[in-house]
Amino acid sequence: MIRYKNIRLRAVEEGDAGYYMKWINDPETNFYRGLYPPTSEAVAKAWVQEQMLQTSEKLTFAIEEMHDDAIAGLIGFIGLRGICSRSRRAEMWIYLGAKLRWGEGFGKDSLLTICQYAFSEMNLHRLWLECDPEHVASVRCYEKNGFVKEGTQREAYYRRGQFRDTIIMGLLKPDWEKTSNLK
Ligand SMILES: CC(C)(COP(=O)(O)OP(=O)(O)OC[C@H]1O[C@@H](n2cnc3c(N)ncnc32)[C@H](O)[C@@H]1OP(=O)(O)O)[C@@H](O)C(=O)NCCC(=O)NCCS
């Protein structure tokens, strides 16, 4: 378990499937993530089972909100995928399904925590992600943690009748070490 301020990152557990099913079936939480068709309990359980299997190529954490030392509840998931041991890079993703908790700093703090883990514990050199530039909260969240825009993928995904651009953002360990309070 990894604790930082009011969040804790822990391993994904079987009991998380019900939360995942509720969140993934809410169009609002997936608005900037493309189309997610109605998801059954069985599919949600399979997704959770998949995340429980940590491999050399991926790592998923459940994000819990903490009040002092008490667990207030599961609020989302965060992870690394496509971990490349030779080039020491990974793609990062975050999904705060508990939308009542949006805008309270949990996204920013979860990102900071996984960046710290990726660079300091796993000794990765580069983290990157793809996002919709219109999703102001996510772009701001990434920028606050030192990610910079590296390029645009034109008309890379389809949302509500239109092809939309996505941006690639990246963060290198030396830049993280210069700017982060946590080292
Ligand atoms: C995107 C997401 C991770 C952001 O997390 P969050 O906890 O809501 O964001 P935070 O409260 O940490 O805010 C981070 C920054 O964004 C700003 N921000 C948050 N919501 C905002 C909004 N709606 N409009 C403008 N800025 C916003 C905050 O002010 C903060 O900046 P500041 O520190 O300069 O004040 C979260 O909302 C989420 O997971 N959404 C659903 C799934 C998703 O879209 N994932 C990302 C796919 S790329």
Tab-separated table of C-alpha atoms and ligand atoms in Angstrom:
chain	number	residue	atom	x	y	z
A	1	MET	CA	0.000	0.000	0.000
A	2	ILE	CA	1.159	3.472	-0.818
A	3	ARG	CA	-0.169	6.398	1.188
A	4	TYR	CA	-0.060	10.088	0.257
A	5	LYS	CA	-2.160	12.757	1.932
A	6	ASN	CA	-5.846	11.698	1.655
A	7	ILE	CA	-5.393	8.800	-0.752
A	8	ARG	CA	-4.037	5.285	-0.600
A	9	LEU	CA	-3.093	3.083	-3.546
A	10	ARG	CA	-3.639	-0.615	-2.922
A	11	ALA	CA	-3.836	-3.815	-4.949
A	12	VAL	CA	-7.092	-4.422	-6.821
A	13	GLU	CA	-9.430	-6.878	-5.063
A	14	GLU	CA	-12.378	-9.019	-6.168
A	15	GLY	CA	-14.786	-6.839	-4.185
A	16	ASP	CA	-13.959	-3.850	-6.438
A	17	ALA	CA	-15.984	-5.300	-9.340
A	18	GLY	CA	-19.325	-3.820	-8.205
A	19	TYR	CA	-17.848	-0.301	-8.146
A	20	TYR	CA	-16.274	-0.800	-11.541
A	21	MET	CA	-19.580	-2.002	-13.020
A	22	LYS	CA	-21.439	1.023	-11.645
A	23	TRP	CA	-18.842	3.494	-12.918
A	24	ILE	CA	-18.273	1.987	-16.353
A	25	ASN	CA	-22.022	2.046	-16.995
A	26	ASP	CA	-22.205	5.790	-16.230
A	27	PRO	CA	-21.849	7.750	-19.516
A	28	GLU	CA	-20.546	10.813	-17.655
A	29	THR	CA	-17.449	9.073	-16.292
A	30	ASN	CA	-16.606	7.802	-19.778
A	31	PHE	CA	-17.426	10.932	-21.737
A	32	TYR	CA	-13.825	11.609	-22.792
A	33	ARG	CA	-12.843	7.966	-23.097
A	34	GLY	CA	-14.738	6.934	-26.222
A	35	LEU	CA	-17.600	4.444	-26.344
A	36	TYR	CA	-18.142	1.968	-23.546
A	37	PRO	CA	-21.071	-0.351	-24.286
A	38	PRO	CA	-23.305	-1.547	-21.407
A	39	THR	CA	-21.126	-3.731	-19.201
A	40	SER	CA	-22.424	-6.819	-17.395
A	41	GLU	CA	-21.437	-7.997	-13.930
A	42	ALA	CA	-19.518	-10.881	-15.521
A	43	VAL	CA	-17.483	-8.530	-17.723
A	44	ALA	CA	-16.798	-6.207	-14.787
A	45	LYS	CA	-15.597	-9.166	-12.708
A	46	ALA	CA	-13.355	-10.318	-15.561
A	47	TRP	CA	-11.835	-6.828	-15.841
A	48	VAL	CA	-11.101	-6.805	-12.106
A	49	GLN	CA	-9.593	-10.309	-12.269
A	50	GLU	CA	-7.356	-9.128	-15.094
A	51	GLN	CA	-6.173	-6.120	-13.044
A	52	MET	CA	-5.424	-8.369	-10.060
A	53	LEU	CA	-2.807	-10.174	-12.139
A	54	GLN	CA	0.239	-7.935	-11.880
A	55	THR	CA	2.689	-8.726	-14.683
A	56	SER	CA	5.976	-7.258	-15.871
A	57	GLU	CA	3.968	-5.325	-18.463
A	58	LYS	CA	1.236	-3.803	-16.344
A	59	LEU	CA	0.404	-2.668	-12.851
A	60	THR	CA	-2.997	-1.519	-11.544
A	61	PHE	CA	-3.855	0.074	-8.221
A	62	ALA	CA	-7.204	0.809	-6.613
A	63	ILE	CA	-7.444	4.379	-5.277
A	64	GLU	CA	-9.005	4.771	-1.835
A	65	GLU	CA	-9.971	8.012	-0.158
A	66	MET	CA	-8.614	8.218	3.397
A	67	HIS	CA	-9.776	10.271	6.380
A	68	ASP	CA	-6.835	10.195	8.750
A	69	ASP	CA	-6.268	6.436	9.116
A	70	ALA	CA	-9.815	5.402	8.172
A	71	ILE	CA	-10.708	4.224	4.665
A	72	ALA	CA	-13.542	6.408	3.361
A	73	GLY	CA	-14.061	4.337	0.207
A	74	LEU	CA	-12.871	3.265	-3.208
A	75	ILE	CA	-12.881	6.187	-5.657
A	76	GLY	CA	-11.103	4.863	-8.752
A	77	PHE	CA	-8.248	3.034	-10.404
A	78	ILE	CA	-4.859	4.071	-11.719
A	79	GLY	CA	-2.218	2.092	-13.543
A	80	LEU	CA	0.717	1.611	-15.835
A	81	ARG	CA	0.569	-0.486	-18.979
A	82	GLY	CA	2.925	-1.318	-21.794
A	83	ILE	CA	5.805	-1.304	-19.312
A	84	CYS	CA	8.985	-1.729	-21.343
A	85	SER	CA	11.925	-2.905	-19.252
A	86	ARG	CA	14.507	-2.168	-21.953
A	87	SER	CA	13.507	1.443	-22.618
A	88	ARG	CA	12.170	1.882	-19.078
A	89	ARG	CA	8.929	3.509	-20.144
A	90	ALA	CA	5.216	2.966	-19.516
A	91	GLU	CA	1.845	4.398	-20.436
A	92	MET	CA	-0.046	5.808	-17.470
A	93	TRP	CA	-3.841	5.924	-17.061
A	94	ILE	CA	-6.311	7.061	-14.403
A	95	TYR	CA	-10.031	6.519	-13.907
A	96	LEU	CA	-11.749	8.279	-11.010
A	97	GLY	CA	-15.167	6.636	-11.207
A	98	ALA	CA	-16.544	8.370	-8.097
A	99	LYS	CA	-17.617	11.528	-9.883
A	100	LEU	CA	-18.795	13.193	-6.650
A	101	ARG	CA	-15.114	13.294	-5.773
A	102	TRP	CA	-13.975	15.056	-8.947
A	103	GLY	CA	-12.270	18.397	-8.496
A	104	GLU	CA	-11.080	17.722	-4.939
A	105	GLY	CA	-7.438	17.015	-5.746
A	106	PHE	CA	-7.659	13.208	-5.681
A	107	GLY	CA	-6.681	12.888	-9.348
A	108	LYS	CA	-3.654	15.139	-8.914
A	109	ASP	CA	-2.497	13.355	-5.747
A	110	SER	CA	-3.024	9.875	-7.239
A	111	LEU	CA	-0.938	10.850	-10.260
A	112	LEU	CA	1.803	12.263	-8.076
A	113	THR	CA	1.866	9.040	-6.063
A	114	ILE	CA	2.127	6.734	-9.062
A	115	CYS	CA	4.782	8.965	-10.683
A	116	GLN	CA	6.829	8.730	-7.501
A	117	TYR	CA	6.429	4.941	-7.476
A	118	ALA	CA	7.244	4.587	-11.178
A	119	PHE	CA	10.370	6.742	-11.100
A	120	SER	CA	11.759	5.977	-7.649
A	121	GLU	CA	10.747	2.366	-7.005
A	122	MET	CA	10.491	0.938	-10.523
A	123	ASN	CA	13.277	3.160	-11.882
A	124	LEU	CA	11.330	3.961	-15.045
A	125	HIS	CA	12.673	6.761	-17.219
A	126	ARG	CA	9.578	7.907	-19.110
A	127	LEU	CA	5.836	8.025	-18.497
A	128	TRP	CA	3.391	9.026	-21.193
A	129	LEU	CA	-0.351	9.193	-21.789
A	130	GLU	CA	-2.929	10.054	-24.408
A	131	CYS	CA	-5.883	12.317	-23.662
A	132	ASP	CA	-8.558	14.521	-25.173
A	133	PRO	CA	-7.313	18.153	-25.112
A	134	GLU	CA	-10.904	19.284	-24.455
A	135	HIS	CA	-10.874	17.435	-21.131
A	136	VAL	CA	-9.582	20.398	-19.138
A	137	ALA	CA	-9.505	18.617	-15.760
A	138	SER	CA	-7.321	15.785	-17.026
A	139	VAL	CA	-4.903	18.024	-18.949
A	140	ARG	CA	-4.567	20.300	-15.911
A	141	CYS	CA	-4.015	17.285	-13.669
A	142	TYR	CA	-1.204	16.001	-15.895
A	143	GLU	CA	0.386	19.452	-16.263
A	144	LYS	CA	0.366	19.914	-12.493
A	145	ASN	CA	2.484	16.771	-12.266
A	146	GLY	CA	4.978	17.979	-14.867
A	147	PHE	CA	3.664	16.257	-18.000
A	148	VAL	CA	4.190	18.298	-21.175
A	149	LYS	CA	2.406	18.097	-24.486
A	150	GLU	CA	4.547	16.256	-27.016
A	151	GLY	CA	2.249	16.052	-30.007
A	152	THR	CA	-1.217	15.788	-31.503
A	153	GLN	CA	-2.777	12.750	-33.067
A	154	ARG	CA	-5.243	14.125	-35.575
A	155	GLU	CA	-8.807	12.761	-35.501
A	156	ALA	CA	-7.650	9.843	-33.394
A	157	TYR	CA	-10.944	8.919	-31.732
A	158	TYR	CA	-14.664	9.149	-32.340
A	159	ARG	CA	-16.974	10.843	-29.850
A	160	ARG	CA	-20.552	12.018	-30.347
A	161	GLY	CA	-20.536	12.028	-34.129
A	162	GLN	CA	-17.093	13.533	-34.658
A	163	PHE	CA	-13.509	12.414	-34.994
A	164	ARG	CA	-11.472	14.215	-32.321
A	165	ASP	CA	-7.800	14.956	-31.891
A	166	THR	CA	-5.946	13.470	-28.949
A	167	ILE	CA	-2.704	14.725	-27.459
A	168	ILE	CA	0.286	12.779	-26.230
A	169	MET	CA	1.835	14.059	-23.000
A	170	GLY	CA	5.060	12.802	-21.458
A	171	LEU	CA	7.213	13.146	-18.351
A	172	LEU	CA	10.869	12.161	-18.009
A	173	LYS	CA	12.459	11.150	-14.736
A	174	PRO	CA	15.108	13.934	-14.730
A	175	ASP	CA	12.373	16.550	-15.209
A	176	TRP	CA	10.292	14.929	-12.460
A	177	GLU	CA	13.280	15.048	-10.111
A	178	LYS	CA	13.813	18.753	-10.812
A	179	THR	CA	10.206	19.795	-10.220
A	180	SER	CA	8.569	17.350	-7.801
A	181	ASN	CA	8.497	17.936	-4.074
A	182	LEU	CA	8.616	14.164	-3.613
A	183	LYS	CA	11.853	12.449	-4.572
B	1	LIG	C1	-9.549	13.526	-15.095
B	1	LIG	C2	-9.466	13.201	-13.620
B	1	LIG	C3	-8.333	12.226	-13.364
B	1	LIG	C4	-9.174	14.500	-12.833
B	1	LIG	O1	-9.114	14.213	-11.443
B	1	LIG	P1	-9.761	15.206	-10.378
B	1	LIG	O2	-9.527	14.643	-9.033
B	1	LIG	O3	-11.163	15.480	-10.781
B	1	LIG	O4	-8.884	16.528	-10.603
B	1	LIG	P2	-8.157	17.377	-9.448
B	1	LIG	O5	-9.170	17.786	-8.435
B	1	LIG	O6	-6.966	16.657	-8.955
B	1	LIG	O7	-7.744	18.695	-10.258
B	1	LIG	C5	-6.509	18.810	-10.944
B	1	LIG	C6	-6.431	20.185	-11.554
B	1	LIG	O8	-7.452	20.334	-12.557
B	1	LIG	C7	-8.302	21.413	-12.247
B	1	LIG	N1	-9.663	21.011	-12.573
B	1	LIG	C8	-10.351	19.957	-12.038
B	1	LIG	N2	-11.577	19.885	-12.595
B	1	LIG	C9	-11.651	20.917	-13.480
B	1	LIG	C10	-12.646	21.364	-14.384
B	1	LIG	N3	-13.828	20.729	-14.483
B	1	LIG	N4	-12.384	22.447	-15.156
B	1	LIG	C11	-11.205	23.078	-15.080
B	1	LIG	N5	-10.180	22.674	-14.251
B	1	LIG	C12	-10.417	21.629	-13.467
B	1	LIG	C13	-8.147	21.635	-10.758
B	1	LIG	O9	-8.448	22.981	-10.411
B	1	LIG	C14	-6.693	21.299	-10.554
B	1	LIG	O10	-5.853	22.369	-10.943
B	1	LIG	P3	-5.215	23.349	-9.841
B	1	LIG	O11	-4.425	22.478	-8.912
B	1	LIG	O12	-4.415	24.284	-10.649
B	1	LIG	O13	-6.363	23.989	-9.131
B	1	LIG	C15	-10.814	12.612	-13.104
B	1	LIG	O14	-11.804	13.574	-13.181
B	1	LIG	C16	-11.269	11.376	-13.877
B	1	LIG	O15	-10.691	10.301	-13.723
B	1	LIG	N6	-12.338	11.472	-14.679
B	1	LIG	C17	-12.996	10.333	-15.350
B	1	LIG	C18	-12.168	9.427	-16.180
B	1	LIG	C19	-11.249	10.137	-17.144
B	1	LIG	O16	-11.705	10.949	-17.923
B	1	LIG	N7	-9.949	9.825	-17.056
B	1	LIG	C20	-8.919	10.462	-17.846
B	1	LIG	C21	-8.899	9.982	-19.239
B	1	LIG	S1	-7.530	10.758	-20.101
